[in-house]
Amino acid sequence: MTNTKKSNGIFALSCLAIVLTVVNIAFTFFIVDYKIKENEYNTYGGKDIYEKVMYINKTQYENTIGKMTLEDIKNNLGQADGQQIPEQGGNEGTGTMTLSKEDLVPNNPVYGKKDAKFSIYEFGDLECPACKGFHDSGIAKEAVDKNPDTLNYVYRNFQFHQGAPTKAQIALCSIDQKGEQAYFDYVDDIFADKYFPRTTEDDVLAMGEKRGLDKAKLKECLDSGKYKSIVDKEYDMAQRLGVNATPTIFVVNNETGEMKRLTSRSVSAIEELMK
């Protein structure tokens, strides 16, 4: 009888030890998971932003990769190199070509003197992280400000990320309400937004509202497709010129049509190509 009681006692203690171990493991996992989530929230600037980004990522996945076949994915992976920023360095002016008179007419607003002898052309995408890096550097505008009589800057649309063409059209629509400066302000806001590059169409429309633009009119302009042909035309131009990466930057002589590729990102390199 005594041995039976001892056995039962040992069994009970063993069960209790197992239960406590399981509880301890579960509690540890809970704490670790909580800390991981907390770090992720902090990385994104808070729980609300984190959940919004995760929702957008999930939606974009379901609407794109989630609907792709294995062959589609392989093809897209094969093209991925074309989306990277070109290597720095090399000889300035490599890839020189001559533009037609039609191509020399800017479709987008011009930063600087419109009839300047030289232009900086940036073929960019409003969802491209490397384009944001070039934009934030301020090199293009700095070069124009340093050479106001001879140089201007033109942003050329090469919008190949999913939401970029829509964002480009909204930015162009802002011109109708507040002129060309509104366009450059819009591009600034798109690249500066905390959700970049995951901003939605409604997010971008709201940016204009904060700048004093009529959101309903922006939406009406977008839905009308008023500027779609411009975005499409510049995309076609980029492909025709062999542009396969963003940002790709050229310095153009507007008198001769000669266009030289910029490989070193600096004001001095831009000025060198103006000689």
Short mmCIF file of C-alpha atoms in Angstrom, two decimals:
data_model
loop_
_atom_site.label_atom_id
_atom_site.label_comp_id
_atom_site.label_asym_id
_atom_site.label_seq_id
_atom_site.Cartn_x
_atom_site.Cartn_y
_atom_site.Cartn_z
CA MET A 1 0.00 0.00 0.00
CA THR A 2 2.82 2.33 0.96
CA ASN A 3 4.63 1.59 -2.30
CA THR A 4 1.45 2.33 -4.24
CA LYS A 5 1.10 5.71 -2.52
CA LYS A 6 4.74 6.49 -3.27
CA SER A 7 4.26 5.54 -6.90
CA ASN A 8 1.15 7.70 -7.15
CA GLY A 9 3.01 10.58 -5.51
CA ILE A 10 5.94 10.28 -7.89
CA PHE A 11 3.56 10.07 -10.85
CA ALA A 12 1.70 13.18 -9.67
CA LEU A 13 4.95 15.08 -9.22
CA SER A 14 6.11 13.97 -12.66
CA CYS A 15 2.85 15.17 -14.22
CA LEU A 16 3.13 18.47 -12.38
CA ALA A 17 6.71 18.89 -13.58
CA ILE A 18 5.64 18.20 -17.17
CA VAL A 19 2.76 20.68 -16.90
CA LEU A 20 5.04 23.35 -15.43
CA THR A 21 7.61 22.71 -18.17
CA VAL A 22 4.97 23.05 -20.89
CA VAL A 23 3.62 26.23 -19.29
CA ASN A 24 7.14 27.63 -19.02
CA ILE A 25 7.89 26.84 -22.68
CA ALA A 26 4.58 28.35 -23.81
CA PHE A 27 5.19 31.46 -21.72
CA THR A 28 8.72 31.78 -23.13
CA PHE A 29 7.42 31.51 -26.70
CA PHE A 30 4.75 34.09 -25.90
CA ILE A 31 7.34 36.55 -24.54
CA VAL A 32 9.71 35.96 -27.47
CA ASP A 33 6.88 36.40 -30.00
CA TYR A 34 5.73 39.54 -28.21
CA LYS A 35 9.25 40.99 -28.30
CA ILE A 36 9.65 40.14 -31.99
CA LYS A 37 6.32 41.80 -32.80
CA GLU A 38 7.25 44.81 -30.67
CA ASN A 39 10.53 45.20 -32.58
CA GLU A 40 8.67 44.94 -35.90
CA TYR A 41 6.17 47.59 -34.79
CA ASN A 42 9.04 49.88 -33.79
CA THR A 43 10.78 49.29 -37.12
CA TYR A 44 7.68 50.43 -39.02
CA GLY A 45 6.87 53.29 -36.66
CA GLY A 46 3.98 51.69 -34.75
CA LYS A 47 1.45 48.87 -34.82
CA ASP A 48 -1.03 50.68 -37.10
CA ILE A 49 1.59 51.34 -39.78
CA TYR A 50 2.94 47.77 -39.49
CA GLU A 51 -0.51 46.25 -39.97
CA LYS A 52 -1.23 48.52 -42.95
CA VAL A 53 2.05 47.60 -44.65
CA MET A 54 1.43 43.88 -44.04
CA TYR A 55 -2.08 44.21 -45.49
CA ILE A 56 -0.79 46.02 -48.58
CA ASN A 57 1.99 43.42 -49.05
CA LYS A 58 -0.56 40.60 -48.78
CA THR A 59 -2.92 42.29 -51.23
CA GLN A 60 -0.16 42.99 -53.75
CA TYR A 61 1.08 39.41 -53.44
CA GLU A 62 -2.40 38.00 -54.06
CA ASN A 63 -2.93 40.31 -57.04
CA THR A 64 0.46 39.66 -58.64
CA ILE A 65 2.71 36.76 -57.62
CA GLY A 66 -0.23 34.84 -56.16
CA LYS A 67 -1.78 34.70 -59.63
CA MET A 68 1.44 33.90 -61.49
CA THR A 69 2.43 30.53 -62.90
CA LEU A 70 5.86 29.06 -62.21
CA GLU A 71 6.89 30.05 -65.74
CA ASP A 72 5.79 33.66 -65.12
CA ILE A 73 7.87 33.82 -61.94
CA LYS A 74 10.94 32.45 -63.73
CA ASN A 75 10.56 35.04 -66.49
CA ASN A 76 10.22 37.89 -63.98
CA LEU A 77 13.25 36.72 -62.02
CA GLY A 78 15.20 36.71 -65.25
CA GLN A 79 14.29 40.37 -65.81
CA ALA A 80 15.01 41.49 -62.23
CA ASP A 81 18.53 42.71 -62.98
CA GLY A 82 17.10 45.45 -65.18
CA GLN A 83 15.49 47.09 -62.14
CA GLN A 84 18.74 47.67 -60.27
CA ILE A 85 20.63 50.94 -60.16
CA PRO A 86 23.46 50.91 -62.74
CA GLU A 87 27.01 50.52 -61.48
CA GLN A 88 28.79 53.72 -60.53
CA GLY A 89 31.99 54.92 -62.13
CA GLY A 90 33.22 54.21 -65.63
CA ASN A 91 33.72 56.74 -68.40
CA GLU A 92 31.26 59.61 -68.40
CA GLY A 93 29.36 60.00 -71.63
CA THR A 94 29.37 56.31 -72.54
CA GLY A 95 26.18 55.37 -74.35
CA THR A 96 26.05 58.65 -76.30
CA MET A 97 23.18 58.93 -78.80
CA THR A 98 21.24 61.62 -80.64
CA LEU A 99 17.60 62.39 -79.88
CA SER A 100 14.98 63.37 -82.43
CA LYS A 101 13.32 66.79 -82.24
CA GLU A 102 10.16 65.10 -80.99
CA ASP A 103 12.01 63.42 -78.12
CA LEU A 104 13.57 66.74 -77.12
CA VAL A 105 10.13 68.16 -76.29
CA PRO A 106 9.58 67.53 -72.56
CA ASN A 107 6.20 66.06 -71.62
CA ASN A 108 6.71 66.70 -67.91
CA PRO A 109 7.31 69.99 -66.07
CA VAL A 110 10.81 71.42 -66.32
CA TYR A 111 12.82 72.44 -63.27
CA GLY A 112 14.82 75.49 -64.26
CA LYS A 113 15.02 77.58 -67.41
CA LYS A 114 12.89 75.98 -70.13
CA ASP A 115 15.13 77.06 -73.02
CA ALA A 116 18.42 76.08 -71.36
CA LYS A 117 21.06 74.61 -73.65
CA PHE A 118 21.41 71.45 -71.55
CA SER A 119 18.95 69.21 -69.72
CA ILE A 120 19.32 66.48 -67.14
CA TYR A 121 16.97 63.63 -68.07
CA GLU A 122 16.15 61.21 -65.29
CA PHE A 123 14.28 58.10 -66.37
CA GLY A 124 12.74 57.10 -63.06
CA ASP A 125 9.99 55.18 -61.29
CA LEU A 126 7.99 56.54 -58.35
CA GLU A 127 8.16 53.20 -56.51
CA CYS A 128 11.89 52.63 -57.08
CA PRO A 129 14.07 52.76 -53.91
CA ALA A 130 17.18 53.67 -55.94
CA CYS A 131 15.23 56.55 -57.53
CA LYS A 132 14.33 57.76 -54.05
CA GLY A 133 18.03 57.69 -53.19
CA PHE A 134 18.93 59.83 -56.21
CA HIS A 135 16.01 62.18 -55.53
CA ASP A 136 16.94 62.60 -51.86
CA SER A 137 20.55 63.37 -52.79
CA GLY A 138 19.32 66.55 -54.49
CA ILE A 139 22.12 66.34 -57.07
CA ALA A 140 19.98 67.17 -60.12
CA LYS A 141 18.40 70.30 -58.64
CA GLU A 142 21.71 71.35 -57.10
CA ALA A 143 23.37 71.19 -60.53
CA VAL A 144 20.56 73.28 -62.06
CA ASP A 145 20.71 75.84 -59.26
CA LYS A 146 24.45 76.14 -59.82
CA ASN A 147 24.02 76.55 -63.61
CA PRO A 148 20.66 78.36 -63.91
CA ASP A 149 21.27 79.87 -67.37
CA THR A 150 22.45 76.73 -69.13
CA LEU A 151 20.89 73.70 -67.42
CA ASN A 152 17.46 72.36 -66.49
CA TYR A 153 16.08 69.09 -65.13
CA VAL A 154 13.35 66.92 -66.66
CA TYR A 155 11.89 63.85 -64.96
CA ARG A 156 11.04 61.24 -67.59
CA ASN A 157 8.52 58.55 -66.66
CA PHE A 158 9.79 54.99 -66.83
CA GLN A 159 7.13 53.63 -64.49
CA PHE A 160 7.28 49.83 -64.46
CA HIS A 161 6.40 49.01 -60.84
CA GLN A 162 2.75 48.10 -60.32
CA GLY A 163 1.43 51.33 -58.78
CA ALA A 164 3.94 53.78 -60.25
CA PRO A 165 2.01 54.78 -63.42
CA THR A 166 -1.00 55.81 -61.33
CA LYS A 167 1.18 57.89 -59.00
CA ALA A 168 2.82 59.58 -61.97
CA GLN A 169 -0.58 60.50 -63.40
CA ILE A 170 -1.80 61.93 -60.09
CA ALA A 171 1.34 64.07 -59.83
CA LEU A 172 0.72 65.37 -63.35
CA CYS A 173 -2.93 66.05 -62.51
CA SER A 174 -1.80 68.41 -59.75
CA ILE A 175 -0.52 70.81 -62.45
CA ASP A 176 -4.12 71.60 -63.45
CA GLN A 177 -4.79 73.11 -60.03
CA LYS A 178 -1.55 74.73 -58.91
CA GLY A 179 0.89 74.82 -61.81
CA GLU A 180 4.16 73.02 -62.47
CA GLN A 181 5.63 73.53 -58.99
CA ALA A 182 2.80 71.38 -57.62
CA TYR A 183 4.19 68.48 -59.66
CA PHE A 184 7.64 68.72 -58.09
CA ASP A 185 6.05 69.07 -54.63
CA TYR A 186 4.05 65.92 -55.30
CA VAL A 187 7.13 63.93 -56.31
CA ASP A 188 8.85 65.16 -53.12
CA ASP A 189 5.90 63.97 -51.03
CA ILE A 190 5.70 60.55 -52.71
CA PHE A 191 9.36 59.80 -52.02
CA ALA A 192 9.21 61.25 -48.49
CA ASP A 193 6.09 59.34 -47.40
CA LYS A 194 6.56 56.91 -44.49
CA TYR A 195 4.79 54.14 -46.41
CA PHE A 196 7.06 54.43 -49.48
CA PRO A 197 7.04 52.49 -51.76
CA ARG A 198 3.79 50.88 -50.55
CA THR A 199 1.57 53.94 -50.72
CA THR A 200 -1.88 53.29 -52.16
CA GLU A 201 -3.75 55.39 -54.70
CA ASP A 202 -5.85 56.92 -51.91
CA ASP A 203 -2.70 57.73 -49.90
CA VAL A 204 -1.28 59.63 -52.86
CA LEU A 205 -4.53 61.50 -53.48
CA ALA A 206 -4.57 62.50 -49.80
CA MET A 207 -1.07 63.98 -50.18
CA GLY A 208 -2.49 66.50 -52.63
CA GLU A 209 -5.27 67.39 -50.22
CA LYS A 210 -2.65 68.23 -47.59
CA ARG A 211 -1.07 70.57 -50.14
CA GLY A 212 -4.37 72.37 -50.63
CA LEU A 213 -5.44 70.53 -53.78
CA ASP A 214 -9.00 69.38 -54.42
CA LYS A 215 -8.91 65.60 -53.93
CA ALA A 216 -12.11 65.03 -55.91
CA LYS A 217 -10.70 66.92 -58.90
CA LEU A 218 -7.46 64.94 -58.72
CA LYS A 219 -9.46 61.70 -58.75
CA GLU A 220 -11.61 62.95 -61.64
CA CYS A 221 -8.48 63.84 -63.62
CA LEU A 222 -6.93 60.44 -62.89
CA ASP A 223 -10.05 58.52 -63.90
CA SER A 224 -10.32 60.51 -67.13
CA GLY A 225 -6.88 59.25 -68.22
CA LYS A 226 -5.88 62.78 -69.18
CA TYR A 227 -2.16 62.18 -68.56
CA LYS A 228 -2.00 58.44 -69.21
CA SER A 229 -0.80 58.96 -72.78
CA ILE A 230 2.13 61.07 -71.52
CA VAL A 231 3.23 58.40 -69.03
CA ASP A 232 2.85 55.68 -71.68
CA LYS A 233 4.70 57.75 -74.29
CA GLU A 234 7.69 58.29 -72.03
CA TYR A 235 7.76 54.61 -71.09
CA ASP A 236 7.89 53.75 -74.80
CA MET A 237 10.61 56.35 -75.33
CA ALA A 238 12.73 54.82 -72.56
CA GLN A 239 12.42 51.36 -74.08
CA ARG A 240 13.25 52.69 -77.53
CA LEU A 241 16.42 54.29 -76.14
CA GLY A 242 17.44 51.03 -74.48
CA VAL A 243 16.86 52.18 -70.91
CA ASN A 244 16.53 49.09 -68.71
CA ALA A 245 17.18 50.37 -65.19
CA THR A 246 16.02 53.13 -62.87
CA PRO A 247 17.22 55.67 -62.30
CA THR A 248 19.02 56.12 -65.62
CA ILE A 249 20.33 59.65 -66.09
CA PHE A 250 21.50 61.51 -69.18
CA VAL A 251 22.78 64.99 -69.92
CA VAL A 252 21.22 66.26 -73.15
CA ASN A 253 22.38 69.03 -75.47
CA ASN A 254 19.08 70.58 -76.56
CA GLU A 255 20.70 72.30 -79.56
CA THR A 256 22.26 69.20 -81.12
CA GLY A 257 20.14 66.44 -79.56
CA GLU A 258 23.27 64.70 -78.28
CA MET A 259 22.54 62.69 -75.14
CA LYS A 260 25.31 61.36 -72.87
CA ARG A 261 24.78 58.88 -70.07
CA LEU A 262 25.75 59.95 -66.56
CA THR A 263 27.50 57.20 -64.59
CA SER A 264 28.99 59.12 -61.64
CA ARG A 265 26.34 60.77 -59.51
CA SER A 266 27.77 64.21 -58.76
CA VAL A 267 27.33 67.84 -59.80
CA SER A 268 30.87 67.93 -61.21
CA ALA A 269 30.16 64.88 -63.38
CA ILE A 270 27.06 66.58 -64.79
CA GLU A 271 29.05 69.73 -65.53
CA GLU A 272 31.73 67.66 -67.26
CA LEU A 273 29.14 66.34 -69.72
CA MET A 274 28.05 69.90 -70.52
CA LYS A 275 31.44 70.72 -72.06
#
